PDB file of C-alpha atoms in Angstrom:
ATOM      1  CA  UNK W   1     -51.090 -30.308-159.778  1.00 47.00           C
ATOM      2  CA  UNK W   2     -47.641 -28.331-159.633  1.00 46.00           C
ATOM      3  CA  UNK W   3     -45.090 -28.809-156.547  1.00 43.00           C
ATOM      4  CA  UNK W   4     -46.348 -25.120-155.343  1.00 42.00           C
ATOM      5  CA  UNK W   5     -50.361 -25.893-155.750  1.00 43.00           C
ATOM      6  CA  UNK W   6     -49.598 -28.738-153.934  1.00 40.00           C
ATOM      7  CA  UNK W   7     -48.127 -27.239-151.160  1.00 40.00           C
ATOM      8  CA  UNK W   8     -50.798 -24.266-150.956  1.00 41.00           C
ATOM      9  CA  UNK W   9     -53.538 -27.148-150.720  1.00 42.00           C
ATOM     10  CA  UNK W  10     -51.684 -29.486-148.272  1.00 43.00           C
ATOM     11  CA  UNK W  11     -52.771 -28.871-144.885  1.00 41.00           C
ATOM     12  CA  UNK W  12     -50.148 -27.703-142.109  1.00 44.00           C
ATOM     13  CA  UNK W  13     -49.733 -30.533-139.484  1.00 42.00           C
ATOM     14  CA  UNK W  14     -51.031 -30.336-135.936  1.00 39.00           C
ATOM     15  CA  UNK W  15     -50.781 -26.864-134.374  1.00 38.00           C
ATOM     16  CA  UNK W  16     -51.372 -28.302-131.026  1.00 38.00           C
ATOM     17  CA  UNK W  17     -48.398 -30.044-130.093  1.00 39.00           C
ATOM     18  CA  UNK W  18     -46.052 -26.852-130.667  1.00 38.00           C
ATOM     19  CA  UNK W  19     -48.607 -24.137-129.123  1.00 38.00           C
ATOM     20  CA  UNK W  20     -46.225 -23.494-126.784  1.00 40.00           C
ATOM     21  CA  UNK W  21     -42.924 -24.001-128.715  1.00 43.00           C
ATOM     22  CA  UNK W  22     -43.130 -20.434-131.174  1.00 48.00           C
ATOM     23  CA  UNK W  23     -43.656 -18.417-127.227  1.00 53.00           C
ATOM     24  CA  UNK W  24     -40.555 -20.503-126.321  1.00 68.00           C
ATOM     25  CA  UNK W  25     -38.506 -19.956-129.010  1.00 70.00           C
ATOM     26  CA  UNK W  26     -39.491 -16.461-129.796  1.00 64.00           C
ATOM     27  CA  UNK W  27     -38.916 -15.665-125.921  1.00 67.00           C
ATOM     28  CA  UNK W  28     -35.194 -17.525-126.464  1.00 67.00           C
ATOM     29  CA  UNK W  29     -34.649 -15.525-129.495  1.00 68.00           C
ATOM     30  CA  UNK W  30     -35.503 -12.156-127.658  1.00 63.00           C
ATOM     31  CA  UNK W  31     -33.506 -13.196-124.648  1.00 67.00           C
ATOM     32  CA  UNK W  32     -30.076 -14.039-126.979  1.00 68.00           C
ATOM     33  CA  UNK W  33     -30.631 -10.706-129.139  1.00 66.00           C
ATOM     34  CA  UNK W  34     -31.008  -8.819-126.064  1.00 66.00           C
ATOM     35  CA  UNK W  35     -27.535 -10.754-124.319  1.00 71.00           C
ATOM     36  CA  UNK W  36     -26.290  -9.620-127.721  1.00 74.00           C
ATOM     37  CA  UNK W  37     -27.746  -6.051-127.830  1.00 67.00           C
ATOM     38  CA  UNK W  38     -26.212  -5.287-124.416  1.00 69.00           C
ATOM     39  CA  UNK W  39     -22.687  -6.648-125.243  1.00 68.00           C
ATOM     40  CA  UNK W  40     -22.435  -4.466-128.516  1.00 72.00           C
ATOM     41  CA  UNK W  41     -23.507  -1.475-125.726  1.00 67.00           C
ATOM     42  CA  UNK W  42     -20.569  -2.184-123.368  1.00 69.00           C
ATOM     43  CA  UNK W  43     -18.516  -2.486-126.216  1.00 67.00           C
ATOM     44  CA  UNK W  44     -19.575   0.905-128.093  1.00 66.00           C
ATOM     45  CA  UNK W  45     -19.317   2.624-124.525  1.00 66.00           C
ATOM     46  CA  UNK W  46     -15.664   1.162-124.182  1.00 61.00           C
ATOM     47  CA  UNK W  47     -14.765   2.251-127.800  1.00 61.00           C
ATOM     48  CA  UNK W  48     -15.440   5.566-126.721  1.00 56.00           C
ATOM     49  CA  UNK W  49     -13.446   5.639-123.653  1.00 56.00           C
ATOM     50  CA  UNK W  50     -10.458   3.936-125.693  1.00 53.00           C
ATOM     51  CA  UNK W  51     -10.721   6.962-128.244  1.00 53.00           C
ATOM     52  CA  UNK W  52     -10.398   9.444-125.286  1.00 52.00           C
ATOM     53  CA  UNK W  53      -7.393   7.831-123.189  1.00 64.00           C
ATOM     54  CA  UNK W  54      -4.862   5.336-123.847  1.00 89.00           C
ATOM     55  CA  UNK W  55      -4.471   2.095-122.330  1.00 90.00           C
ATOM     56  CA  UNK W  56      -2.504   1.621-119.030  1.00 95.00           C
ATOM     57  CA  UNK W  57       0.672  -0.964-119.334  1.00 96.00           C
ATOM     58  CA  UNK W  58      -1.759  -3.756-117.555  1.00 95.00           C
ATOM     59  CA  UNK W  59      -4.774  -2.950-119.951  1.00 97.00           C
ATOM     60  CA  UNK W  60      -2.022  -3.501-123.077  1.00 97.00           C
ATOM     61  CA  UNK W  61      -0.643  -6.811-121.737  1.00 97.00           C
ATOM     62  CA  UNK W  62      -3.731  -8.450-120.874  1.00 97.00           C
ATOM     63  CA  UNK W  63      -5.038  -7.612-124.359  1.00 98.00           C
ATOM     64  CA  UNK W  64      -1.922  -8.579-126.293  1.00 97.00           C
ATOM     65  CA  UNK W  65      -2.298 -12.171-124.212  1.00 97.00           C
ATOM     66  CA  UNK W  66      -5.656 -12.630-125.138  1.00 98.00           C
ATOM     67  CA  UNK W  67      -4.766 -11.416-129.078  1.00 98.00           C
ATOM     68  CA  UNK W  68      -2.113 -13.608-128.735  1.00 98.00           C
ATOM     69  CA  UNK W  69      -4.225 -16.483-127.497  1.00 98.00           C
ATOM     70  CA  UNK W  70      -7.009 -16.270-130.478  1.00 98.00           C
ATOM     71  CA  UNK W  71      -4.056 -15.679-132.856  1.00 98.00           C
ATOM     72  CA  UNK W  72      -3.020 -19.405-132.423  1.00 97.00           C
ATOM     73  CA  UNK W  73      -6.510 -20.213-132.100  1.00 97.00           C
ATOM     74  CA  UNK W  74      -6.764 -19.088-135.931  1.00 97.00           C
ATOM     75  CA  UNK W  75      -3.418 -20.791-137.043  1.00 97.00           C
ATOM     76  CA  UNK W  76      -4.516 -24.115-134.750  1.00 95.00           C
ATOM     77  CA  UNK W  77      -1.327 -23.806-132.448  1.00 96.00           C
ATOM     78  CA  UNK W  78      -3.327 -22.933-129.346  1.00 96.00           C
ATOM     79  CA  UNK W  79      -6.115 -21.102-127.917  1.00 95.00           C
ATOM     80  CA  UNK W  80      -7.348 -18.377-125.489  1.00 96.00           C
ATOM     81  CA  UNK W  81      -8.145 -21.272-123.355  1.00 97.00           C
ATOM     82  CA  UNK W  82      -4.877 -21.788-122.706  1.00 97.00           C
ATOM     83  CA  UNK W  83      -5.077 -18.645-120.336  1.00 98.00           C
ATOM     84  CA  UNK W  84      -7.442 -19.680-118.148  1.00 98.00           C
ATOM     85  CA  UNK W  85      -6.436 -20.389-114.235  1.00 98.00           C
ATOM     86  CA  UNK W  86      -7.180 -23.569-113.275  1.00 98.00           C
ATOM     87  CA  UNK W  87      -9.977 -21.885-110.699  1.00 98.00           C
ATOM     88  CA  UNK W  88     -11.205 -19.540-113.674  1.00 98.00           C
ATOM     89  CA  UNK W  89     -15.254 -18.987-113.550  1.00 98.00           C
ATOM     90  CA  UNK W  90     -16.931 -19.337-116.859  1.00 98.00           C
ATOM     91  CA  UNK W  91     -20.231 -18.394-117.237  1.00 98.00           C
ATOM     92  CA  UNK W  92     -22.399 -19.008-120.169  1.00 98.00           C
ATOM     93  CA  UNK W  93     -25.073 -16.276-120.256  1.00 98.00           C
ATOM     94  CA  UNK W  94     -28.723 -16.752-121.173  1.00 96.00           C
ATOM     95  CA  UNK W  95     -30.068 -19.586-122.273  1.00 96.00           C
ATOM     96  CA  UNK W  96     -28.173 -22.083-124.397  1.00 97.00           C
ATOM     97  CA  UNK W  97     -28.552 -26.020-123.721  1.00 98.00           C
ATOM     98  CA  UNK W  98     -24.692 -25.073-121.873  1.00 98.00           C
ATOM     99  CA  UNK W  99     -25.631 -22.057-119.702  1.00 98.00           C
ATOM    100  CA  UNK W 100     -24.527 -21.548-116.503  1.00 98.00           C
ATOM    101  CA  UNK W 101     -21.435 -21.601-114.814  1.00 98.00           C
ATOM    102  CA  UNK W 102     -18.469 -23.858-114.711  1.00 98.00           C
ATOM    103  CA  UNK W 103     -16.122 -23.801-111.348  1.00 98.00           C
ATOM    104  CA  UNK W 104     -13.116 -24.322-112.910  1.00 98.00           C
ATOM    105  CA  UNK W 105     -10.616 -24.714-116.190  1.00 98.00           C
ATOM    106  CA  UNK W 106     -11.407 -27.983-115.832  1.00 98.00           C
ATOM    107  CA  UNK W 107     -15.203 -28.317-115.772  1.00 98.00           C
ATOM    108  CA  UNK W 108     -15.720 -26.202-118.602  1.00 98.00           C
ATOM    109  CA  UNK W 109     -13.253 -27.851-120.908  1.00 98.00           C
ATOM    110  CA  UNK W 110     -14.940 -31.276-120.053  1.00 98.00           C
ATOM    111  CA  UNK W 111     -18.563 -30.060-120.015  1.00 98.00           C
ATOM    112  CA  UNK W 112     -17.974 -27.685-123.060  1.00 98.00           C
ATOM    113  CA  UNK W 113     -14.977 -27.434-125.291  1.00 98.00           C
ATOM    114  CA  UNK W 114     -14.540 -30.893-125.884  1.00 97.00           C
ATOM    115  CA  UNK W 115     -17.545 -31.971-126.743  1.00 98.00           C
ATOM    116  CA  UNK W 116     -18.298 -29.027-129.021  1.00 98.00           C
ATOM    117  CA  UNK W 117     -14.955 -30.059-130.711  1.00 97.00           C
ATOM    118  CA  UNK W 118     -15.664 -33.553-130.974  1.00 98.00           C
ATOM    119  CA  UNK W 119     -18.799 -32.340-133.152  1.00 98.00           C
ATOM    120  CA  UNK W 120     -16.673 -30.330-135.340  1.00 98.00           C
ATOM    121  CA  UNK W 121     -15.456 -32.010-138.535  1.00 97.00           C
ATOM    122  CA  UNK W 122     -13.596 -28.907-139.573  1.00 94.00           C
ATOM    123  CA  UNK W 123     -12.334 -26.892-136.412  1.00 94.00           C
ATOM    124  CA  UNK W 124     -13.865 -23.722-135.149  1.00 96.00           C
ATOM    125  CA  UNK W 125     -12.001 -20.638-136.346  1.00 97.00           C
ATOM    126  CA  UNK W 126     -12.017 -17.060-134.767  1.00 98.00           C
ATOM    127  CA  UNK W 127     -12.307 -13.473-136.403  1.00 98.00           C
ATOM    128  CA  UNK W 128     -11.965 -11.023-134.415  1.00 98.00           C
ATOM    129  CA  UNK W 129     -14.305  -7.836-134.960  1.00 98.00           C
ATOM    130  CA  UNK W 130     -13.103  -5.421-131.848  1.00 97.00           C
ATOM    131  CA  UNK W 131     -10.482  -6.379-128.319  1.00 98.00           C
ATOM    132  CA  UNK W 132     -11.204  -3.811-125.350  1.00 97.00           C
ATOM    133  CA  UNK W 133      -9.447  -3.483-122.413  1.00 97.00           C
ATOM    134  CA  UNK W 134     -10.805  -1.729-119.060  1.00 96.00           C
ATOM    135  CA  UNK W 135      -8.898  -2.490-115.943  1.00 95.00           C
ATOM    136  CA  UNK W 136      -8.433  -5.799-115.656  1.00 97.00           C
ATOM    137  CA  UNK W 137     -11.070  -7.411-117.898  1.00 98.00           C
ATOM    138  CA  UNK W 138     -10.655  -7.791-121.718  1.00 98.00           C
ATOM    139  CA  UNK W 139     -13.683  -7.828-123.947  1.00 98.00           C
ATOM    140  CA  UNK W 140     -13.124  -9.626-127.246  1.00 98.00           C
ATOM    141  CA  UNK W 141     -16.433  -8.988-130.032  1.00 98.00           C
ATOM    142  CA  UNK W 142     -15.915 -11.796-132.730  1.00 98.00           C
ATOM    143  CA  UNK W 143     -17.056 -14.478-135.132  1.00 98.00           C
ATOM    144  CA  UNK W 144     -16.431 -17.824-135.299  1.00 98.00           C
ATOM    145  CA  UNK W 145     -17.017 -20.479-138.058  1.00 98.00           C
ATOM    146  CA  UNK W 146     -16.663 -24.238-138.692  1.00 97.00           C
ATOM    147  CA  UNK W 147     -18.176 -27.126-140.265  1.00 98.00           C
ATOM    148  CA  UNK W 148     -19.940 -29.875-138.132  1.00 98.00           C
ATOM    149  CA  UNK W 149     -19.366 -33.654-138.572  1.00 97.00           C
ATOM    150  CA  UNK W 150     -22.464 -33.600-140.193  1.00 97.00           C
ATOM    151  CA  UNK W 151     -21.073 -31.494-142.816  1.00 97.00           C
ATOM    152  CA  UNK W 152     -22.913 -28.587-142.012  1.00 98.00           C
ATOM    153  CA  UNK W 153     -21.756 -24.957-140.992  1.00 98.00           C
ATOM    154  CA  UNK W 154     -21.470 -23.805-137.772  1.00 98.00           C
ATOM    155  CA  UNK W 155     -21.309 -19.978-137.240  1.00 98.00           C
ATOM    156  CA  UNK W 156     -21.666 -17.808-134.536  1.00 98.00           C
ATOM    157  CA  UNK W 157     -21.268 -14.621-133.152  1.00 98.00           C
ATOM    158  CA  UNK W 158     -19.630 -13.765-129.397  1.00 98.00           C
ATOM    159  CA  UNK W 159     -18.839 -11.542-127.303  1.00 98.00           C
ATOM    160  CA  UNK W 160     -16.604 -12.851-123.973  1.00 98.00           C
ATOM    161  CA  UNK W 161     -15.811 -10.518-121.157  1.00 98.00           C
ATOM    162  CA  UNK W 162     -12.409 -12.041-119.439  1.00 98.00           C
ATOM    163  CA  UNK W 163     -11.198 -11.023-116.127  1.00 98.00           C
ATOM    164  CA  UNK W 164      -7.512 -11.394-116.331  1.00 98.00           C
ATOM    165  CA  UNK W 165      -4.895 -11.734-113.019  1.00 97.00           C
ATOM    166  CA  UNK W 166      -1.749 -12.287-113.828  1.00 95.00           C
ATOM    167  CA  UNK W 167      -2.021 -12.703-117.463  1.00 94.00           C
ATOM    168  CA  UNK W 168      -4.140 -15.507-116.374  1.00 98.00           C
ATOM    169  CA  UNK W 169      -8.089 -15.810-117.268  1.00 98.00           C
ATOM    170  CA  UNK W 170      -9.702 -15.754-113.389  1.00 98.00           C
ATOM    171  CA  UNK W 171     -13.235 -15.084-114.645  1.00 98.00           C
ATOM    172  CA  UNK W 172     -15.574 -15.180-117.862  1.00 98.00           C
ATOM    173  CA  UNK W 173     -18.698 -14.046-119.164  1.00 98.00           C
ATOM    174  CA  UNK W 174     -19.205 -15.309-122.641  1.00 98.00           C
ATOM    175  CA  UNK W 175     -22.577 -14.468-125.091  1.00 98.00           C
ATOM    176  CA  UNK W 176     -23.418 -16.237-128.331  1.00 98.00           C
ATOM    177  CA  UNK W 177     -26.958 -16.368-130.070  1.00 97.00           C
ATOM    178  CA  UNK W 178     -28.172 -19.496-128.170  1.00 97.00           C
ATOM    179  CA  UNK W 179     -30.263 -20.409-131.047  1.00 97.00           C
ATOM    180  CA  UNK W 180     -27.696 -21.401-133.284  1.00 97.00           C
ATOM    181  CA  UNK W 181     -25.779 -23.092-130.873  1.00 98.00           C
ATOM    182  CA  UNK W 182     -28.723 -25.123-129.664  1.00 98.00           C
ATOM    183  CA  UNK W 183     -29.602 -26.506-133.141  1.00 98.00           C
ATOM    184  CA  UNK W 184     -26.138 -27.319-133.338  1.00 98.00           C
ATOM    185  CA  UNK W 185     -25.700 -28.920-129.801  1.00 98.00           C
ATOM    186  CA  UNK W 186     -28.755 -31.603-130.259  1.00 98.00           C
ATOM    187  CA  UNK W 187     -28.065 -31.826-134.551  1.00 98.00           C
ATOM    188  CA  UNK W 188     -24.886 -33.025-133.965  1.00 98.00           C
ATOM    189  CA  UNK W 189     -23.665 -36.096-132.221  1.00 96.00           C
ATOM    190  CA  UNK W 190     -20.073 -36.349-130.456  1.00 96.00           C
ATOM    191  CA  UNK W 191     -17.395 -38.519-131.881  1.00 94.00           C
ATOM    192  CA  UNK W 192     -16.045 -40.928-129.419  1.00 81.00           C
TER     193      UNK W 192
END
């Protein structure tokens, strides 16, 4: 019997213990691409308005600190992080294993940056597709890749709406397909 006849004939394994699970996932899939759907929105509405006025001198300087701050988060001499206030909101939308939101610079480093890091073998590195600026919020639409201590990639796709004071992060909305982070999240242990 060939490898493929033998798969045809093997039986699948119990249906009943995941019943629930393809609902689940499909409903967590719908939710991310939706998250998703409606950044790319915002953003195509934005690209518009950018095409029909130019930005004030607040809009340019809180984009050219964020561009500045995922410009050393691509050479690994910094990071956009480095902008946040130390009473910056951060809000994971949807419904990743790290969604909600973090009070401060503080808890989200701890409860997410770290330990994402300390699964990364290879360090995460950013490509930026688009940077808006309205007002005071920036809206960065980008790609990020890595390889996981297990050797394995890690990529991803974001979109973060920052609302800057200052030149300071004071508030954050961030969306990423939830599914691939999740895998990625329980696959992949911590180093100490």
């Amino acid at each position: 019997m060939s490898p493929h006849q033998l798969y045809l004939w093997r039986k699948p394994l119990s249906y009943t213990a995941t019943i629930c699970r393809p609902q689940s996932l499909a409903r967590r899939i719908f939710s991310a691409a939706l998250g998703i759907a409606a950044a790319i929105l915002a953003l195509a509405g934005l690209e518009t308005r950018a095409a029909a006025q130019s930005l004030t001198e607040t809009e340019r300087r809180n984009k050219a600190a964020v561009e500045a701050g995922f410009a050393a988060w691509a050479a690994g001499t910094g990071s956009p992080y480095d902008l946040l206030a130390d009473d910056a909101r951060w809000t994971i939308e949807g419904y990743s294993l790290a969604s909600k939101t973090y009070p401060s610079r503080e808890a989200f480093l701890r409860e997410v940056i770290r330990p994402f890091n300390a699964r990364m073998k290879a360090p995460l590195k950013p490509a930026i597709r688009n940077v808006y600026a309205d007002g005071d919020t920036v809206i960065v639409f980008f790609d990020a890749r890595g390889i996981a201590r297990d050797g394995e990639p890690y990529a991803n796709t974001y979109a973060w709406f920052l609302d800057m004071r200052d030149g300071r992060i004071v508030r954050a909305s961030a969306f990423f397909d939830s599914v691939v982070f999740n895998a990625f999240w329980t696959r992949v242990t911590p180093a100490d």
